[in-house]
Coordinates of C-alpha atoms and ligand atoms in Angstrom, one line a residue:
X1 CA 5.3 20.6 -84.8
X2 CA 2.7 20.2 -82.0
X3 CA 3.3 16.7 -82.2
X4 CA 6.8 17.2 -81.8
X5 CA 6.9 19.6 -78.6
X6 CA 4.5 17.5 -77.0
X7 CA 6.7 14.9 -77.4
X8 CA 9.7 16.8 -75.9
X9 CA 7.4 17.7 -72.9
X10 CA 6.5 14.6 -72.0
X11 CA 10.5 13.3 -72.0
X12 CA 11.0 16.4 -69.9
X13 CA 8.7 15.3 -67.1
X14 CA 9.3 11.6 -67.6
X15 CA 13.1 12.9 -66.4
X16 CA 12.2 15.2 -63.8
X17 CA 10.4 12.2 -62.1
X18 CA 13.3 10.0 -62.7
X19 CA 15.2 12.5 -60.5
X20 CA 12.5 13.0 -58.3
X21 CA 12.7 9.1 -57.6
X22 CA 16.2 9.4 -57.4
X23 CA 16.1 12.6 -54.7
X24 CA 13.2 10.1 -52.6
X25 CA 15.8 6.6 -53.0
X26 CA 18.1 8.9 -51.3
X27 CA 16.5 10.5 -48.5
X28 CA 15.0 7.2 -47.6
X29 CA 18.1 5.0 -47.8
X30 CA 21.2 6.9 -48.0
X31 CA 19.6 10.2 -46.6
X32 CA 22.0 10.3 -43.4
X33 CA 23.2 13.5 -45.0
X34 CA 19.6 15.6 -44.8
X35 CA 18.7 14.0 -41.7
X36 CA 21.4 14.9 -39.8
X37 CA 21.3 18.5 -40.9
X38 CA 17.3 18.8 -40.3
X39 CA 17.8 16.8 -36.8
X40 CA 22.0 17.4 -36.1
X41 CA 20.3 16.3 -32.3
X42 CA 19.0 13.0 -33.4
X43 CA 16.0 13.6 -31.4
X44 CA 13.4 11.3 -31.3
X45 CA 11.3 13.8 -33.1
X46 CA 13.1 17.0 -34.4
X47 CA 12.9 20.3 -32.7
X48 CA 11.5 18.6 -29.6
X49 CA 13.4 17.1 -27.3
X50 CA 11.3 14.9 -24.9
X51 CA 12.8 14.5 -21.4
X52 CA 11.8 11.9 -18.8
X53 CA 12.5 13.3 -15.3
X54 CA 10.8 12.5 -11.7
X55 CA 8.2 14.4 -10.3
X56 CA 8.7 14.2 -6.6
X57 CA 12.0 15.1 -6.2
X58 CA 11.5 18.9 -4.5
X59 CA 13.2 21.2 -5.5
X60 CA 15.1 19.8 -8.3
X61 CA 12.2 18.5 -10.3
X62 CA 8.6 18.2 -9.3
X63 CA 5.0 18.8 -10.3
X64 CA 3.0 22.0 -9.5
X65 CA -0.5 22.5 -8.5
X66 CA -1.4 22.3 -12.2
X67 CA 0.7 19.3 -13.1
X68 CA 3.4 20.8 -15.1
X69 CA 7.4 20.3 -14.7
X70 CA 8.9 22.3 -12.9
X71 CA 11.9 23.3 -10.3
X72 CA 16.0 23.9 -10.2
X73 CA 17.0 21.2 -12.9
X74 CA 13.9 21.4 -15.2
X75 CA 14.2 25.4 -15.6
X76 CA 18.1 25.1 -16.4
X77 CA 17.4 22.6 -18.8
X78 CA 14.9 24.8 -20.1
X79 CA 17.2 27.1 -20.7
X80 CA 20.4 24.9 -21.7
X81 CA 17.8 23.7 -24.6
X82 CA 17.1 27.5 -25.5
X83 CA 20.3 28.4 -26.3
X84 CA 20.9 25.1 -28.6
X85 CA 17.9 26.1 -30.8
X86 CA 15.0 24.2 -29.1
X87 CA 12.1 25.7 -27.3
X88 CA 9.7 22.7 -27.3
X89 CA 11.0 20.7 -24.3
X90 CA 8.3 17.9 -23.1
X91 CA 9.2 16.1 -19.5
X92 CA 7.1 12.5 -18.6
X93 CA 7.5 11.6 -15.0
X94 CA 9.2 8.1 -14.6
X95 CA 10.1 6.1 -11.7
X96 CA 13.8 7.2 -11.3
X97 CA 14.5 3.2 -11.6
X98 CA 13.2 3.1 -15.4
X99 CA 14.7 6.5 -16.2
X100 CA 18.5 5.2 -17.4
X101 CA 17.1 2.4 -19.4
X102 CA 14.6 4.8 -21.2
X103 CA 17.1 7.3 -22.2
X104 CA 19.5 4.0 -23.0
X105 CA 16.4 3.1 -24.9
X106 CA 15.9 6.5 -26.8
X107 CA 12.2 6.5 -25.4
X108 CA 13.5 9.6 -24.1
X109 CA 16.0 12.0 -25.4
X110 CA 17.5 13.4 -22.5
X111 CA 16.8 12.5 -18.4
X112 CA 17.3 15.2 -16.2
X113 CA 16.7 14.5 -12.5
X114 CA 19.3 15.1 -10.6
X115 CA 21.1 12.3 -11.9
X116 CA 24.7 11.8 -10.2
X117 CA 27.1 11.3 -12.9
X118 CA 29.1 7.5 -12.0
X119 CA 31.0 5.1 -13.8
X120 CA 28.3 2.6 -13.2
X121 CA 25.8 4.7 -14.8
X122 CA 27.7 5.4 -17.5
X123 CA 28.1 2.2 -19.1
X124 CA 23.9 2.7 -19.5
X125 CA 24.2 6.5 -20.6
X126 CA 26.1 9.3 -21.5
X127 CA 25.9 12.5 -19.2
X128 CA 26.2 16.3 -19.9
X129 CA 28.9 17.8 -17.7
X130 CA 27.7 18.5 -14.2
X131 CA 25.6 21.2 -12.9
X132 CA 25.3 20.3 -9.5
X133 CA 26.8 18.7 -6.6
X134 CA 26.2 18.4 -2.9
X135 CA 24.6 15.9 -0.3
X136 CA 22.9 12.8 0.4
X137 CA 20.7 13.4 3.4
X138 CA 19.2 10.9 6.3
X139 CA 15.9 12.1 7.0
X140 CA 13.4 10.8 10.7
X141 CA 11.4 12.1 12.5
X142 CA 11.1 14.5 15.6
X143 CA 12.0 11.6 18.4
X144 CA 13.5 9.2 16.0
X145 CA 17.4 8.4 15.2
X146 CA 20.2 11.3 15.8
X147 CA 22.7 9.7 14.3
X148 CA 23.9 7.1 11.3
X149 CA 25.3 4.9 14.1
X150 CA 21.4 4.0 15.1
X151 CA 20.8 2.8 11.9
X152 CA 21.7 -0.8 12.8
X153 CA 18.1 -2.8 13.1
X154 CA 16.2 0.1 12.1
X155 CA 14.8 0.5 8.7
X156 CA 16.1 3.1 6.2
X157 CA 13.4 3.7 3.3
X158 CA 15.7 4.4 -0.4
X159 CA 14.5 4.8 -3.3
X160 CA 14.9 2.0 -5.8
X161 CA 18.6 2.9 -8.4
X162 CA 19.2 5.8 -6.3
X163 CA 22.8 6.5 -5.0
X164 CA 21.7 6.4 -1.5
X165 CA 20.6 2.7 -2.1
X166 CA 24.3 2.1 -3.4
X167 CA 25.2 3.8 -0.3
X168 CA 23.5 2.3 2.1
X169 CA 24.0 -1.2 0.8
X170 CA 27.8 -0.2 1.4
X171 CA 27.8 1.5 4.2
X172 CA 24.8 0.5 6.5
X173 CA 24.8 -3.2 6.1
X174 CA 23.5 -3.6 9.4
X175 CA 20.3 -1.4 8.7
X176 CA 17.1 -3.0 7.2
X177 CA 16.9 -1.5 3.7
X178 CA 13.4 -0.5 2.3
X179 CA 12.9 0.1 -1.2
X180 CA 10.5 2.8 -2.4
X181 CA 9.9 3.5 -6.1
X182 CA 9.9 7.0 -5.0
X183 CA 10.3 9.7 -2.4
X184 CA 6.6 10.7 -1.8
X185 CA 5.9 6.7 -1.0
X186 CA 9.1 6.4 1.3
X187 CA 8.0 9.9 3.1
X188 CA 4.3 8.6 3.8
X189 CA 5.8 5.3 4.7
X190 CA 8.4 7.8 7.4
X191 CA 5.1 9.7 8.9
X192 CA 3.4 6.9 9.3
X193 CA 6.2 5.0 11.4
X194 CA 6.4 2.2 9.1
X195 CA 10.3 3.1 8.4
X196 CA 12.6 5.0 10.8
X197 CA 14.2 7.2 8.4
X198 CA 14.7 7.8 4.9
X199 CA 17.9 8.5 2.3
X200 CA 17.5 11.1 -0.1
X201 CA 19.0 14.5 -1.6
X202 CA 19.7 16.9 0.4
X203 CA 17.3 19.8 -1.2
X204 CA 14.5 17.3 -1.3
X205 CA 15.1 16.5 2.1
X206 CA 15.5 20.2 3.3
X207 CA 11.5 20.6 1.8
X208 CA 10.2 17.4 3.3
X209 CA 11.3 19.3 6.7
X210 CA 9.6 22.1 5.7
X211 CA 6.7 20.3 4.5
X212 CA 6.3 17.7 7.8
X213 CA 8.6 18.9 10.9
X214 CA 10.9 16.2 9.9
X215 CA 14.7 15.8 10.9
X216 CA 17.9 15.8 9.3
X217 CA 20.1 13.1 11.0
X218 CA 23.6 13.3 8.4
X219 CA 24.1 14.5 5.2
X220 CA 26.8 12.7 3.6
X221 CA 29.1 14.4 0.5
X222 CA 28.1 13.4 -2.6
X223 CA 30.8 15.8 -4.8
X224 CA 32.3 13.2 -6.7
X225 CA 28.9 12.2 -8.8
X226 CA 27.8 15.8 -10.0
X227 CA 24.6 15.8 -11.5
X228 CA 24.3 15.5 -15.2
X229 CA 22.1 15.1 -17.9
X230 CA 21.9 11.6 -19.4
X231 CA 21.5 10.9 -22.6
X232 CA 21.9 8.0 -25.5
X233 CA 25.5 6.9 -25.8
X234 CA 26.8 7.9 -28.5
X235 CA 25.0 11.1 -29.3
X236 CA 27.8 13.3 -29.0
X237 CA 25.8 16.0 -31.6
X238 CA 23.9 16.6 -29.1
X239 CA 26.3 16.2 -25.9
X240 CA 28.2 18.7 -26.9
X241 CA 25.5 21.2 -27.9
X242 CA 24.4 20.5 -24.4
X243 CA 27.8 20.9 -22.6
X244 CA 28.4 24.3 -24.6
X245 CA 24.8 25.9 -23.7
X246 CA 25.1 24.5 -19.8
X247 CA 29.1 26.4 -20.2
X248 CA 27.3 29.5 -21.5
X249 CA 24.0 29.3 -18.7
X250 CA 27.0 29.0 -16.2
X251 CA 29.1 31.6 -17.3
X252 CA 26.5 34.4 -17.7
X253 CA 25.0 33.7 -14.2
X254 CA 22.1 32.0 -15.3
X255 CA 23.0 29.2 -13.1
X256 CA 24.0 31.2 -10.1
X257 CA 20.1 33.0 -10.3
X258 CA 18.5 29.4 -10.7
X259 CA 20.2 28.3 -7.6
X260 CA 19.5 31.2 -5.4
X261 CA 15.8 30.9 -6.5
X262 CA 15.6 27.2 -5.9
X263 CA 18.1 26.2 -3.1
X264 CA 17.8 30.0 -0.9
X265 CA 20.0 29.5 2.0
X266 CA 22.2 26.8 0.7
X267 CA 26.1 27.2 0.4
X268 CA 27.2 28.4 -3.3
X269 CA 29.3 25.9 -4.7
X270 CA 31.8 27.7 -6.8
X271 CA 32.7 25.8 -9.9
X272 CA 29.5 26.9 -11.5
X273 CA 30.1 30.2 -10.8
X274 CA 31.0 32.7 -13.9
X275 CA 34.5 32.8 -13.6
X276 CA 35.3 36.2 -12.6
X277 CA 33.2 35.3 -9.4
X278 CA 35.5 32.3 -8.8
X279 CA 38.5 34.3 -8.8
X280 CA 37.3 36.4 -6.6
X281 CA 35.5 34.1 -4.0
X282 CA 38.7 31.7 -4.6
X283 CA 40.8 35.1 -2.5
X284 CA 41.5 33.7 0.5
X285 CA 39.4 36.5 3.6
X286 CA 41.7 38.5 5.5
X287 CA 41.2 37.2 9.2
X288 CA 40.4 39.9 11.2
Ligands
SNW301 O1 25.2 13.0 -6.3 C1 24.3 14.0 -6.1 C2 24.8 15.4 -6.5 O2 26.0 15.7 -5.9 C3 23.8 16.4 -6.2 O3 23.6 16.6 -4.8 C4 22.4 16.1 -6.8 O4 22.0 14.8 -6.4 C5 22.9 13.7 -6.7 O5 23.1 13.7 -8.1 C6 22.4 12.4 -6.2 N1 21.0 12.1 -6.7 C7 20.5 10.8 -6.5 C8 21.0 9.8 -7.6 O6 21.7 10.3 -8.5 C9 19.0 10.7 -6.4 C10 18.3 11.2 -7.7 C11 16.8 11.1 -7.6 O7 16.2 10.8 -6.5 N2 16.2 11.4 -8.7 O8 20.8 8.6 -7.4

């Protein structure tokens, strides 16, 4: 009788670790199922999504005194990650001509530095919608060029996979193009003398002023490349989760109070806007 229920016992457990085996074949091989509901993100590790950005590129994204992340597009996409169920974000600093391939790479899950959504760029990545779109700004000195027309001979400092240095290839073929791996390097170079101006964003720009004296020459409309967030292509889990929390951070004025903290002064583009305010700005002013 012992004998007997002993024996019963141990066909019991020799079955329960048959299906045991069976449970571990399949979350190892065919586990595509339980993965995608623990990490419906596919992030590189889940419930973290790891973000290379830039960290001179005032006041979009930049270091503090202390060294962490911050500015306009690292606290909205703060918050866009909040409201899609993650609260550990991580962001590495990269020069802005590695960051596509990294995300394209998936040594990064998302890059998020004022990236200007193209066609070119998106047979690397996939972006977010926009969140952002304004100017590309020409930047000397007090004393140096007034105008894009004195370009010709002089040299114009661009950061390296930038849309200015698309831009100036195109358009100021006659100016000797300098290519910086970043802003802080080409700004140095600007004080210094060793370049005559230098092509970058218009906020970044506008603090660079503020920070040297320096001068705004032209800023040139950049409205057709929004900024997005870039991302793997094909991740559409979480492109969409992305979209819809960006939608929400847009529609509850999230965005609009991010903007006014980090770009004070500058005109309020309205597409952002929750959409009552649209409407309402969208009324044409009665001219008196
Ligand atoms: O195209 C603009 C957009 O309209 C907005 O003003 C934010 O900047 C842009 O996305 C252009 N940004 C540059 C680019 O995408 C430089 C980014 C950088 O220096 N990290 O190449």
């Amino acid at each position: 009788m012992k004998k007997r229920s002993t024996g019963r016992l141990t066909a019991a457990l020799a079955a329960t670790a048959a299906a045991a085996l069976l449970l571990v074949g399949c979350a190892s091989s065919g586990g595509s199922t339980t993965s995608a509901a623990d990490n419906p993100y596919d992030l590189i590790t889940p419930g973290e999504i790891r973000v290379a950005s830039v960290g001179d590129i005032k006041p979009y994204s930049f270091t503090d005194a202390s060294g962490n992340f911050t500015g306009f597009d690292i606290e909205l996409f703060t918050d866009v990650a909040k409201r899609i169920g993650i609260d550990k974000v991580t962001f590495t600093g990269q020069d802005f001509s590695a960051l596509l391939a990294a995300v394209a790479n998936k040594q990064y899950d998302v890059g998020v530095a004022a990236i200007g959504i193209t066609d070119e760029r998106k047979q690397t990545v996939d972006f977010s919608s926009g969140y952002l779109a304004g100017y590309l700004t020409i930047l000397s000195t007090e004393g140096g060029i007034t105008s894009e027309d004195e370009l010709s001979g002089k040299r114009l400092g661009v950061v390296q996979g930038t849309l200015q240095e698309s831009y100036a290839v195109k358009n100021f073929p006659d100016a000797s193009l300098v290519r910086f791996p970043d802003n802080n390097a080409a700004v140095s170079a600007l004080n210094t003398g060793t370049i005559d101006a230098h092509f970058l964003d218009y906020e970044s720009a506008k603090a660079y002023i503020e920070q040297y004296g320096l001068v705004s020459v032209e800023d040139i409309p950049s409205f057709d490349a929004p900024a997005g967030f870039a991302l793997a292509k094909g991740n559409d889990g979480l492109k969409e989760a992305l979209d819809k929390g960006l939608a929400e951070a847009m529609e509850d004025g999230t965005w609009k109070t991010l903007y006014e903290k980090w770009f004070p002064g500058s005109p309020m583009p309205e597409q952002y806007l929750p959409k009552a305010e649209q409407t309402s700005s969208a009324t044409p002013t009665p001219a008196s």
